[in-house]
GROMACS .gro file of N, CA and C in nm:
model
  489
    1UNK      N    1   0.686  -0.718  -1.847
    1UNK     CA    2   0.650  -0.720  -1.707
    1UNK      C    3   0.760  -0.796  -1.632
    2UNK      N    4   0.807  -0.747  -1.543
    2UNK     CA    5   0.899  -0.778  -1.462
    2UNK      C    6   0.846  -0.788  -1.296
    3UNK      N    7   0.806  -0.964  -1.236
    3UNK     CA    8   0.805  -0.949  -1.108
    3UNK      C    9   0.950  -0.962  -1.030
    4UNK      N   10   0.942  -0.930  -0.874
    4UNK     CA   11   1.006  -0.898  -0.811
    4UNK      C   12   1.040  -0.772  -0.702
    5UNK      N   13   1.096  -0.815  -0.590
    5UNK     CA   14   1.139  -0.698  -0.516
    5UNK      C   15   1.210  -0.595  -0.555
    6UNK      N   16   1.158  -0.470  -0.512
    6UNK     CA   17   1.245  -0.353  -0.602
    6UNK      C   18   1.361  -0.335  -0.644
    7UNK      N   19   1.457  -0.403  -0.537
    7UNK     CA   20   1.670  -0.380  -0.576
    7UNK      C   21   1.627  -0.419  -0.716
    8UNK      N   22   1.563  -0.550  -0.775
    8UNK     CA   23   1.619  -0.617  -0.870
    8UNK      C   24   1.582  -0.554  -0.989
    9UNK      N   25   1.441  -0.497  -0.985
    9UNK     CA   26   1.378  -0.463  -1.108
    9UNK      C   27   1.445  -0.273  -1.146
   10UNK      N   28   1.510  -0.276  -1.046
   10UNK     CA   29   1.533  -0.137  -1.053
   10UNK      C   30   1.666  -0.120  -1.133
   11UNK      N   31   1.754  -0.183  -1.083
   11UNK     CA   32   1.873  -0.251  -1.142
   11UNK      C   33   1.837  -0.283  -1.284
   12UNK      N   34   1.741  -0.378  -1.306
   12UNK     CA   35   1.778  -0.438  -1.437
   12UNK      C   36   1.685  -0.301  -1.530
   13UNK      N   37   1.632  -0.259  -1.463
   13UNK     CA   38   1.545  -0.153  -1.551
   13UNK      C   39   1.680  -0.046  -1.536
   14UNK      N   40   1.748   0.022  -1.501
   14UNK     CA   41   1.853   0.081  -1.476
   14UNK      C   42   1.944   0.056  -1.607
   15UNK      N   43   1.994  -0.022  -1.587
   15UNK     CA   44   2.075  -0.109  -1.675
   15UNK      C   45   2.014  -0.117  -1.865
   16UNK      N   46   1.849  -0.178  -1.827
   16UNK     CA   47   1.812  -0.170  -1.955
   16UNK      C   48   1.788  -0.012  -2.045
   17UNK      N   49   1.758   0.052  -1.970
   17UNK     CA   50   1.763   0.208  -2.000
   17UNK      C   51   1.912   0.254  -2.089
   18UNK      N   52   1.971   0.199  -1.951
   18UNK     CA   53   2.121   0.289  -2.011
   18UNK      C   54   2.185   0.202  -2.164
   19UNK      N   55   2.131   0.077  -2.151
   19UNK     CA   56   2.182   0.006  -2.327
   19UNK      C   57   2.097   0.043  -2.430
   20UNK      N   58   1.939   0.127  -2.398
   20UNK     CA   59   1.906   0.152  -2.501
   20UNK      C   60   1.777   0.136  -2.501
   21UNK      N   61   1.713   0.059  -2.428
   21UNK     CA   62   1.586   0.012  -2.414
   21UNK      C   63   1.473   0.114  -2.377
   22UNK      N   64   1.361   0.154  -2.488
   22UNK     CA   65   1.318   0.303  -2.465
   22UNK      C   66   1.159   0.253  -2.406
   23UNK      N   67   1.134   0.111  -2.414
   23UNK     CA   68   1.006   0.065  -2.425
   23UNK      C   69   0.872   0.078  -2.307
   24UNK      N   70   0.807   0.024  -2.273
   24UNK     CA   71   0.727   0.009  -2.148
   24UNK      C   72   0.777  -0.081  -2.020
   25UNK      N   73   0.780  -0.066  -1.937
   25UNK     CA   74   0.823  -0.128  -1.809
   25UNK      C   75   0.697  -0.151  -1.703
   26UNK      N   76   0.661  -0.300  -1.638
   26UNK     CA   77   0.556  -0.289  -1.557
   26UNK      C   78   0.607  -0.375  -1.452
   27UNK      N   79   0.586  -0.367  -1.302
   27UNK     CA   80   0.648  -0.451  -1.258
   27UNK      C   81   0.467  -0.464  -1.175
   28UNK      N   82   0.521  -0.518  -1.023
   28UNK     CA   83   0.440  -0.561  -0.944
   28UNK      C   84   0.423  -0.491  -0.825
   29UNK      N   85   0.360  -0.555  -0.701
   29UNK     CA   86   0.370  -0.448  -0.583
   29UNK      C   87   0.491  -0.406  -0.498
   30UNK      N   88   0.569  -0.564  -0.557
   30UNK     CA   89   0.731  -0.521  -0.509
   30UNK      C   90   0.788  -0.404  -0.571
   31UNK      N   91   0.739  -0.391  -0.637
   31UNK     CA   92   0.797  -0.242  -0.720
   31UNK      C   93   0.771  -0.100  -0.613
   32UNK      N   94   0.624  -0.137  -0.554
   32UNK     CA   95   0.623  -0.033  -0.528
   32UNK      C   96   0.694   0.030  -0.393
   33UNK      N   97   0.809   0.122  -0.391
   33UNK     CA   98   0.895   0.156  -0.293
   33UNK      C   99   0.975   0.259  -0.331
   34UNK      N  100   0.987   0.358  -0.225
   34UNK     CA  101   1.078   0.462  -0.252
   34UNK      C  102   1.168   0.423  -0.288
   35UNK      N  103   1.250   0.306  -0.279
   35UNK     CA  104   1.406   0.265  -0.318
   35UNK      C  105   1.381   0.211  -0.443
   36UNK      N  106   1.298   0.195  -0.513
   36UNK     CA  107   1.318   0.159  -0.644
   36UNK      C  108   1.332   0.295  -0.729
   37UNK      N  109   1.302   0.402  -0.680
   37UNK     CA  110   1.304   0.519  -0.708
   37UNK      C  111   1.469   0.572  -0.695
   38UNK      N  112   1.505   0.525  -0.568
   38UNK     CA  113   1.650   0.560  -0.536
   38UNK      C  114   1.747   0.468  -0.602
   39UNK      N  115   1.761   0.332  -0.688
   39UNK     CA  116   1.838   0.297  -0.774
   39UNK      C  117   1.850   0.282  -0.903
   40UNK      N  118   1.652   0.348  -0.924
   40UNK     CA  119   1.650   0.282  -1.094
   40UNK      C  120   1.692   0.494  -1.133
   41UNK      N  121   1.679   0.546  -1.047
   41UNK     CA  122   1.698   0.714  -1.079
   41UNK      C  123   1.550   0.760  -1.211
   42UNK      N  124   1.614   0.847  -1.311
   42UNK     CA  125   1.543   0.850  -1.401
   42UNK      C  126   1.480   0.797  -1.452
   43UNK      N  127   1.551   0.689  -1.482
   43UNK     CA  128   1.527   0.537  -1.559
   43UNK      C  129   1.364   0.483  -1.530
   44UNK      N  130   1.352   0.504  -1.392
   44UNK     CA  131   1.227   0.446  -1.313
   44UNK      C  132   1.104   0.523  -1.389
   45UNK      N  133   1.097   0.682  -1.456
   45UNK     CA  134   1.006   0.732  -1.441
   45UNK      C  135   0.904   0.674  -1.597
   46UNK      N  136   0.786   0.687  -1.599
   46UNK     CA  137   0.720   0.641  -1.697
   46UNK      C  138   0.674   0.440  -1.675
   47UNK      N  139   0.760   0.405  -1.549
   47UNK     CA  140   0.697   0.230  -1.477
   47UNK      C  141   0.577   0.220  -1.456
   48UNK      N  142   0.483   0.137  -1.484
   48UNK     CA  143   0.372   0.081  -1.387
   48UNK      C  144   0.399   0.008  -1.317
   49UNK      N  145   0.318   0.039  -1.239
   49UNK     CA  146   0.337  -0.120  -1.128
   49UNK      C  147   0.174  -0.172  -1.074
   50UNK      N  148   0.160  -0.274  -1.044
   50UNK     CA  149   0.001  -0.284  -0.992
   50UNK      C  150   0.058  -0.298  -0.834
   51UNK      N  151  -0.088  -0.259  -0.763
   51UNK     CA  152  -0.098  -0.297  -0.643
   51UNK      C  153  -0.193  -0.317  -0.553
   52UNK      N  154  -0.214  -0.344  -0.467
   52UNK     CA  155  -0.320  -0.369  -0.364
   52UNK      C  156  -0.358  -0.245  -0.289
   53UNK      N  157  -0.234  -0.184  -0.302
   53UNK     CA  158  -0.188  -0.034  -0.188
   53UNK      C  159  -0.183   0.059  -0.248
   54UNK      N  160  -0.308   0.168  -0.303
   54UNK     CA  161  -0.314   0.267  -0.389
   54UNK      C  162  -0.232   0.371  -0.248
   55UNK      N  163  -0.154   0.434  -0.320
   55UNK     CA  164  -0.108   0.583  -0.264
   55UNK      C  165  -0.232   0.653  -0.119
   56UNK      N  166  -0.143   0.668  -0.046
   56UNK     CA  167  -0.237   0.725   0.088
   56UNK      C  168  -0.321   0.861   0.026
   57UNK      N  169  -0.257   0.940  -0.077
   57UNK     CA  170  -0.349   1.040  -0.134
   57UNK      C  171  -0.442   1.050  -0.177
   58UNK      N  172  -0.483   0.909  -0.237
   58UNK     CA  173  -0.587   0.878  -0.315
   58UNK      C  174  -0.728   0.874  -0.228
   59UNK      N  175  -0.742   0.820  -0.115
   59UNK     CA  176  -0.798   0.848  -0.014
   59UNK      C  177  -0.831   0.952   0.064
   60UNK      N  178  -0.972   0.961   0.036
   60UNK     CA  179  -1.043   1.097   0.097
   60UNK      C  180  -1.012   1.106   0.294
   61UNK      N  181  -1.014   0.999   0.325
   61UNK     CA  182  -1.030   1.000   0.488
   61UNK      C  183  -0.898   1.051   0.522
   62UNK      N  184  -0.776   1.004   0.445
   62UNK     CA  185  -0.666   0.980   0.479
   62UNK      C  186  -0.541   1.172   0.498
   63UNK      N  187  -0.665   1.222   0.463
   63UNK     CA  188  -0.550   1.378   0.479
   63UNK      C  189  -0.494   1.387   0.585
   64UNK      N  190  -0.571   1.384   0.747
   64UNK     CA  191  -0.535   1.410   0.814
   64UNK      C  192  -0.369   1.371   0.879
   65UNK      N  193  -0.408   1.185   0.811
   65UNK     CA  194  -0.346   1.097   0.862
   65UNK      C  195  -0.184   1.132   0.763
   66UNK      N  196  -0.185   1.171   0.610
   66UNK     CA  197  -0.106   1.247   0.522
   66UNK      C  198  -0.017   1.313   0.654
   67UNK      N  199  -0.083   1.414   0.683
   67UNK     CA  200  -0.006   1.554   0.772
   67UNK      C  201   0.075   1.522   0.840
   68UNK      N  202  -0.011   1.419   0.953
   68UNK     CA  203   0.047   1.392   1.059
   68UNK      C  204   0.192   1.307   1.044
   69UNK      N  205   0.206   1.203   0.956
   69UNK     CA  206   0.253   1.106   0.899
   69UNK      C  207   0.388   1.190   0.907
   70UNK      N  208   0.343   1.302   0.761
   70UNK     CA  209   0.443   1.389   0.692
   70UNK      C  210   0.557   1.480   0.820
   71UNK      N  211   0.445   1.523   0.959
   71UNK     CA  212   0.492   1.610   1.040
   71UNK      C  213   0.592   1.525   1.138
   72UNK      N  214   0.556   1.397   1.129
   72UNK     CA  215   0.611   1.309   1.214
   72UNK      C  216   0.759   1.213   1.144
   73UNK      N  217   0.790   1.193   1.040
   73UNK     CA  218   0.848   1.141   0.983
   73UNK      C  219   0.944   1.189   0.913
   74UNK      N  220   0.932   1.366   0.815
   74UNK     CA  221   0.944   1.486   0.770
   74UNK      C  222   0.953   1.362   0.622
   75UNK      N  223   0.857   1.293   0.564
   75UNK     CA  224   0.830   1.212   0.425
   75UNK      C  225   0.691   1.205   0.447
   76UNK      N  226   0.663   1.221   0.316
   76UNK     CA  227   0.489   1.157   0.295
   76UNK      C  228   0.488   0.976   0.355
   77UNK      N  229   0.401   0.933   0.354
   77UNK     CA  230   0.341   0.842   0.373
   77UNK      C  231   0.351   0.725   0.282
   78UNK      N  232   0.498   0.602   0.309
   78UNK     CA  233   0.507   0.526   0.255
   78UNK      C  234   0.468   0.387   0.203
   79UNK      N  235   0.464   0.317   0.105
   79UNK     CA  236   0.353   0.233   0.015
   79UNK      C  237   0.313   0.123   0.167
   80UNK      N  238   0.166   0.128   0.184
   80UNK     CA  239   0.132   0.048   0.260
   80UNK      C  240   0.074   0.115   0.428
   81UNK      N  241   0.117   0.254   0.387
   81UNK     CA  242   0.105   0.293   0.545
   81UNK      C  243  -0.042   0.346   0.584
   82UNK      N  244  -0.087   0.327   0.500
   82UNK     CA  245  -0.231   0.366   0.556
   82UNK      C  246  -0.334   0.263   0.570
   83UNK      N  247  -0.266   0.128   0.480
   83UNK     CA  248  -0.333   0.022   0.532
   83UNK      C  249  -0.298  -0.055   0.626
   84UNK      N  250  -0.183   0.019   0.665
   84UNK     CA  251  -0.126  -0.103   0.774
   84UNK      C  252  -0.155   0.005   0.921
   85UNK      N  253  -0.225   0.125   0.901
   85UNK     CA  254  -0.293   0.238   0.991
   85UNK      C  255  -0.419   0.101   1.020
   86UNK      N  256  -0.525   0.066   0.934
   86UNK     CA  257  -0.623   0.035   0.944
   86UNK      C  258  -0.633  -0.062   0.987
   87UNK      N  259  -0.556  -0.202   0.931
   87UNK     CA  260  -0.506  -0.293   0.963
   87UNK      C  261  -0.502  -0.259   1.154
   88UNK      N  262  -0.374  -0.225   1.190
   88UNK     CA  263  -0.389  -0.231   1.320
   88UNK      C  264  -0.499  -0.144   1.401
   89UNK      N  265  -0.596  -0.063   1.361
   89UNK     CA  266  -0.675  -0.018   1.419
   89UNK      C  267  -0.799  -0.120   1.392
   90UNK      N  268  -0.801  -0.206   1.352
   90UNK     CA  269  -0.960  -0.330   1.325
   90UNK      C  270  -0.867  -0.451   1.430
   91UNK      N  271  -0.760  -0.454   1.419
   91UNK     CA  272  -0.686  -0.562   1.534
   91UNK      C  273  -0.716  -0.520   1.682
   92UNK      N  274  -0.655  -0.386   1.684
   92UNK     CA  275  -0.714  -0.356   1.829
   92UNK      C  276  -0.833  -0.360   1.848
   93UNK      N  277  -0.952  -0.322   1.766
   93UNK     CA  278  -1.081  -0.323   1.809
   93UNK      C  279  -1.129  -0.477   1.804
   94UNK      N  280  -1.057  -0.554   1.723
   94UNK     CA  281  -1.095  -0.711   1.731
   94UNK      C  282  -1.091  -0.768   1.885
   95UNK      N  283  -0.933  -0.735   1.944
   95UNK     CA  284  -0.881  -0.738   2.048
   95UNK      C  285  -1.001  -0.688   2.143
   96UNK      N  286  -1.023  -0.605   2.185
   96UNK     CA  287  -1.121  -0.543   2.243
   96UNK      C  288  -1.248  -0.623   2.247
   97UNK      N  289  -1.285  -0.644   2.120
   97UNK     CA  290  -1.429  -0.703   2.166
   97UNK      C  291  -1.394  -0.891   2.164
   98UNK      N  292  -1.313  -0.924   2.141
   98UNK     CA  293  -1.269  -1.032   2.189
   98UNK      C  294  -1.276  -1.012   2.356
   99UNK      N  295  -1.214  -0.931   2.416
   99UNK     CA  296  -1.179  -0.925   2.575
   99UNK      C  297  -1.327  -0.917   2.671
  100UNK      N  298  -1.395  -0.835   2.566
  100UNK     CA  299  -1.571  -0.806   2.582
  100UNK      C  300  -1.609  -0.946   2.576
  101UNK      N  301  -1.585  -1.041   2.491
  101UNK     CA  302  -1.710  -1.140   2.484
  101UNK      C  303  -1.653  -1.220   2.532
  102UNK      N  304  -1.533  -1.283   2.575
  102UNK     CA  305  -1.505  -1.400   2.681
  102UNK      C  306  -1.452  -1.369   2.819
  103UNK      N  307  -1.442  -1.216   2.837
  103UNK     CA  308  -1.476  -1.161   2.966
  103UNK      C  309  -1.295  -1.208   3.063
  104UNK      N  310  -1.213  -1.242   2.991
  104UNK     CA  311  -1.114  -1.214   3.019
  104UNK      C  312  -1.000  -1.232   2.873
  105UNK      N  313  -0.864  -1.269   2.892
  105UNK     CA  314  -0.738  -1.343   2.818
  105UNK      C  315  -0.816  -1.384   2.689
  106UNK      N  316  -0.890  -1.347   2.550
  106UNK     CA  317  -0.902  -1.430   2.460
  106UNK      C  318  -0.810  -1.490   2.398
  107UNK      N  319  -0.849  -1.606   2.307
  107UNK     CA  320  -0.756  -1.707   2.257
  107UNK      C  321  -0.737  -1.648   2.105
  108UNK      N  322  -0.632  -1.661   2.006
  108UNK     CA  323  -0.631  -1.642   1.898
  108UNK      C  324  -0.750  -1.657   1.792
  109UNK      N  325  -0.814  -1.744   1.804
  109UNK     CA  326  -0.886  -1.794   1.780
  109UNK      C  327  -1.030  -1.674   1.800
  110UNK      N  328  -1.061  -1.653   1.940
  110UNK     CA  329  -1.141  -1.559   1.967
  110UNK      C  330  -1.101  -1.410   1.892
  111UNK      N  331  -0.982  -1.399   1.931
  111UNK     CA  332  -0.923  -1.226   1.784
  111UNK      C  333  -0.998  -1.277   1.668
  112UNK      N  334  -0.975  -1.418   1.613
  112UNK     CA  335  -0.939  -1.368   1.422
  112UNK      C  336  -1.094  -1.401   1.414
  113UNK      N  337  -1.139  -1.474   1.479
  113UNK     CA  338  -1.348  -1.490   1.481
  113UNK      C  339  -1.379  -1.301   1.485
  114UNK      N  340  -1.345  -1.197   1.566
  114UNK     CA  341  -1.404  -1.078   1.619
  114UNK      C  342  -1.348  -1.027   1.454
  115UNK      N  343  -1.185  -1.024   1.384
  115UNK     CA  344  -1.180  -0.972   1.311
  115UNK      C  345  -1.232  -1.002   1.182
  116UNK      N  346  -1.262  -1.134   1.139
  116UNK     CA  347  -1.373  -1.172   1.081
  116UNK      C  348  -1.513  -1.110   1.067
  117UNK      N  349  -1.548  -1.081   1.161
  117UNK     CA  350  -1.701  -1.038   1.213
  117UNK      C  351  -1.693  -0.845   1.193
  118UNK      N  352  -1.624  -0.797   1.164
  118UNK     CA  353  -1.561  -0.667   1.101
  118UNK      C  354  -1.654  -0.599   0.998
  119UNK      N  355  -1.740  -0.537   1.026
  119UNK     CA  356  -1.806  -0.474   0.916
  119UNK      C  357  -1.830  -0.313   0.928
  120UNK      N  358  -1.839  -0.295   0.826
  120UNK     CA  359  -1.838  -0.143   0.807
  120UNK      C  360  -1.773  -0.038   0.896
  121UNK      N  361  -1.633  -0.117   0.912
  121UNK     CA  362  -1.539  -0.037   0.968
  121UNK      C  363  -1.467   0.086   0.906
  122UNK      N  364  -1.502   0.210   0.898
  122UNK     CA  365  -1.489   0.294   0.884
  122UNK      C  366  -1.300   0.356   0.880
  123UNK      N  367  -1.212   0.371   0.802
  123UNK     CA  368  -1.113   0.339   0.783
  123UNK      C  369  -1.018   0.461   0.729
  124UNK      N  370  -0.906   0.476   0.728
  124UNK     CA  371  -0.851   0.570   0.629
  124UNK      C  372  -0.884   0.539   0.471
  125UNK      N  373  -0.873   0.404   0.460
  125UNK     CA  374  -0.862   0.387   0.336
  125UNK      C  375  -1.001   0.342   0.230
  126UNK      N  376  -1.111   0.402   0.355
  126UNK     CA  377  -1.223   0.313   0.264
  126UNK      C  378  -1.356   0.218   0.422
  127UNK      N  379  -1.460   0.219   0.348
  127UNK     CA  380  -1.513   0.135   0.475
  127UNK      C  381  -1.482  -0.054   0.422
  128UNK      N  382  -1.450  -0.101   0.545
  128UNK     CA  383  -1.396  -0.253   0.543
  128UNK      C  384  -1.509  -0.337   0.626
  129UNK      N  385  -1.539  -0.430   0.574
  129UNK     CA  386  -1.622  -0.556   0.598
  129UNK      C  387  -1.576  -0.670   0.521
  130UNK      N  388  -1.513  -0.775   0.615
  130UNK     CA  389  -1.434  -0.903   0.599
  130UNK      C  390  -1.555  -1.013   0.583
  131UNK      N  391  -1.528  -1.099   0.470
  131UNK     CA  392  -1.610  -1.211   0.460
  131UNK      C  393  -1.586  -1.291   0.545
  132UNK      N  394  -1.593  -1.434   0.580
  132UNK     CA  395  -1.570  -1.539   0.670
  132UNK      C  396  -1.485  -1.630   0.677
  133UNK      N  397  -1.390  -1.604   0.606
  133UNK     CA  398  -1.247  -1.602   0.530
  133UNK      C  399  -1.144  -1.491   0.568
  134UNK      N  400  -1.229  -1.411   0.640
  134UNK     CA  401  -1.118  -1.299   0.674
  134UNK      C  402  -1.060  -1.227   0.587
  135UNK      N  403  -1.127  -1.236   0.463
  135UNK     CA  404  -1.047  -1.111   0.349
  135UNK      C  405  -1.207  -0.995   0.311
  136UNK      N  406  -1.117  -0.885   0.281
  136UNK     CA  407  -1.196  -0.783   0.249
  136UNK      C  408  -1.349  -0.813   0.167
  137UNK      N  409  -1.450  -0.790   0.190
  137UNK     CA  410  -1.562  -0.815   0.055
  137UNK      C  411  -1.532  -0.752  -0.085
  138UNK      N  412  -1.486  -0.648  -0.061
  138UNK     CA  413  -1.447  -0.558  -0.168
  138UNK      C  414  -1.280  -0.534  -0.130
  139UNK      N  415  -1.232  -0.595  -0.260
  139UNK     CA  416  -1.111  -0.609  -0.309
  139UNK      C  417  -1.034  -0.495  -0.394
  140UNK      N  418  -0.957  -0.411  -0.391
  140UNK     CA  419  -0.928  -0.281  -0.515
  140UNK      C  420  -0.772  -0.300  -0.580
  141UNK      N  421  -0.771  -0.300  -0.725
  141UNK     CA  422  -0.616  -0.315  -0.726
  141UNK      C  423  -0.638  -0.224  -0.803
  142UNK      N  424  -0.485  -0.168  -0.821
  142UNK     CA  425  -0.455  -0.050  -0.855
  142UNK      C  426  -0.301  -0.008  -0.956
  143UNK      N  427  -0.329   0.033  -1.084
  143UNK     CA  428  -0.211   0.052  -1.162
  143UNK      C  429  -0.178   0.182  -1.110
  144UNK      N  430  -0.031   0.236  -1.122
  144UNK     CA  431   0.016   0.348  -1.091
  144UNK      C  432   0.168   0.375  -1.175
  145UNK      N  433   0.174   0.468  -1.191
  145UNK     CA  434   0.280   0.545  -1.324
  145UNK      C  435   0.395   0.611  -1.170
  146UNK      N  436   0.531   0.606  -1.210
  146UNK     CA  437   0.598   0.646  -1.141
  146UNK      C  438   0.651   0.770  -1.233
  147UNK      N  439   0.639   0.888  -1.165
  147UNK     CA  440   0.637   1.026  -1.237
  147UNK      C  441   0.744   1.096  -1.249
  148UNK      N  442   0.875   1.055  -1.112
  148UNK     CA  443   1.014   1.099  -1.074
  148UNK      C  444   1.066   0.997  -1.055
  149UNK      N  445   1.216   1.015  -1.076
  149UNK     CA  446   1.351   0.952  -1.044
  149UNK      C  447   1.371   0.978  -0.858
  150UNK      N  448   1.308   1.082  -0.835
  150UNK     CA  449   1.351   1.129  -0.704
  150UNK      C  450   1.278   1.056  -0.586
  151UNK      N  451   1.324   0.962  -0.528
  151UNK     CA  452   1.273   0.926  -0.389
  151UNK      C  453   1.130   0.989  -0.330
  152UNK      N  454   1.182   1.133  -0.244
  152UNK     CA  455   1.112   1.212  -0.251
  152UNK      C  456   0.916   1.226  -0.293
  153UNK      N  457   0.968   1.217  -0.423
  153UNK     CA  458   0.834   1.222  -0.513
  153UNK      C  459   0.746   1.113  -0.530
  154UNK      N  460   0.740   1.031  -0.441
  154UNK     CA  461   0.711   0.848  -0.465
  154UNK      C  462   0.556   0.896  -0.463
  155UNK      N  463   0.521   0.949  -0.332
  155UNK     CA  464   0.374   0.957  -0.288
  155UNK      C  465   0.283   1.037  -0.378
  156UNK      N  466   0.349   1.117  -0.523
  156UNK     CA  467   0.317   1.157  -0.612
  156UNK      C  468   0.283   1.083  -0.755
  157UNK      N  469   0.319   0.955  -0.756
  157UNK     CA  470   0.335   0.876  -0.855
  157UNK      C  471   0.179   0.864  -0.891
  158UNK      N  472   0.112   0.903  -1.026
  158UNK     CA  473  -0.004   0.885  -1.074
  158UNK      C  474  -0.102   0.758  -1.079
  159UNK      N  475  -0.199   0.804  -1.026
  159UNK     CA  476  -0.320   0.679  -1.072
  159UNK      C  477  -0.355   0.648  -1.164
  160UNK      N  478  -0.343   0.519  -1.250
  160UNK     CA  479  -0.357   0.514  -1.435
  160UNK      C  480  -0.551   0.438  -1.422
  161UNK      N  481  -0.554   0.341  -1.306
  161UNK     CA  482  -0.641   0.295  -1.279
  161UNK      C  483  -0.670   0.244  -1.182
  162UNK      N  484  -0.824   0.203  -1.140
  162UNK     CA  485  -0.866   0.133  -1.047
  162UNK      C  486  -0.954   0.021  -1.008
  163UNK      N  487  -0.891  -0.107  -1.011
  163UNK     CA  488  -0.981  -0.211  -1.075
  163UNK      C  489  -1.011  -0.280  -0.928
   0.00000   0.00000   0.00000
């Protein structure tokens, strides 16, 4: 297991490939990125990596958001983009009912209380309800197999599991 941001693990997995090294490779969520795809090449395919950020495919809500992404960008939908879709769509609505309940300018304070108070927000990636701590109730991490050398093919990379 190798943590770290992708240049590095890609490189040294790169490197370990080409001296000989035929074995298992797992890195972390830094792994997960089209550019680890674009330096480790071949080398990359057969990696795990865990993450927080299962593939936008994996997600039933999320086709539409796939298309549009794809039509708008001419790439699938890169690691993180559908939670960071949701993410800012529970901010604005925090925002919002922050502006609702102190009836003008809320304070930071008034946002992260509204986004706190977040339940069964209906999502690309899943329905979200934040404990009082402000993190998800339900937490998902996720192993994933990188299938190509090719950039390209990232948003294809297999689901091994879902914990």
């Amino acid at each position: 297991c190798f943590g770290g941001i992708y240049s590095q693990p890609a490189a040294f997995l790169a490197q370990a490939r080409a001296a000989g090294y035929e074995g298992l490779f797992m890195g972390p969520d830094g792994t997960d990125s089209t550019e680890f795809a674009a330096i480790a090449g071949d080398a990359a395919v057969g990696t795990l990596y865990t993450t927080v950020a299962g593939p936008a495919s994996i997600y039933p809500n999320a086709a539409a958001f796939i298309e549009s992404y794809t039509e708008a960008f001419g790439e699938g939908p890169q690691p993180f983009a559908a939670q960071s879709y949701d993410s800012t769509a529970i901010a604005l609505q925090a925002i919002q009912a922050a502006i609702e309940s102190t009836g003008g300018l809320p304070s930071r304070a008034d946002v992260a209380a509204a986004v706190r108070a977040t339940a069964d927000y209906e999502g690309l990636t899943g329905t979200i309800t934040f404990d009082a701590n402000g993190d998800p109730e339900i937490g998902l991490y996720y192993v994933i197999e990188v299938v190509s050398g090719d950039p390209a093919e990232w948003s294809n990379n297999s689901l091994i599991a879902t914990l």
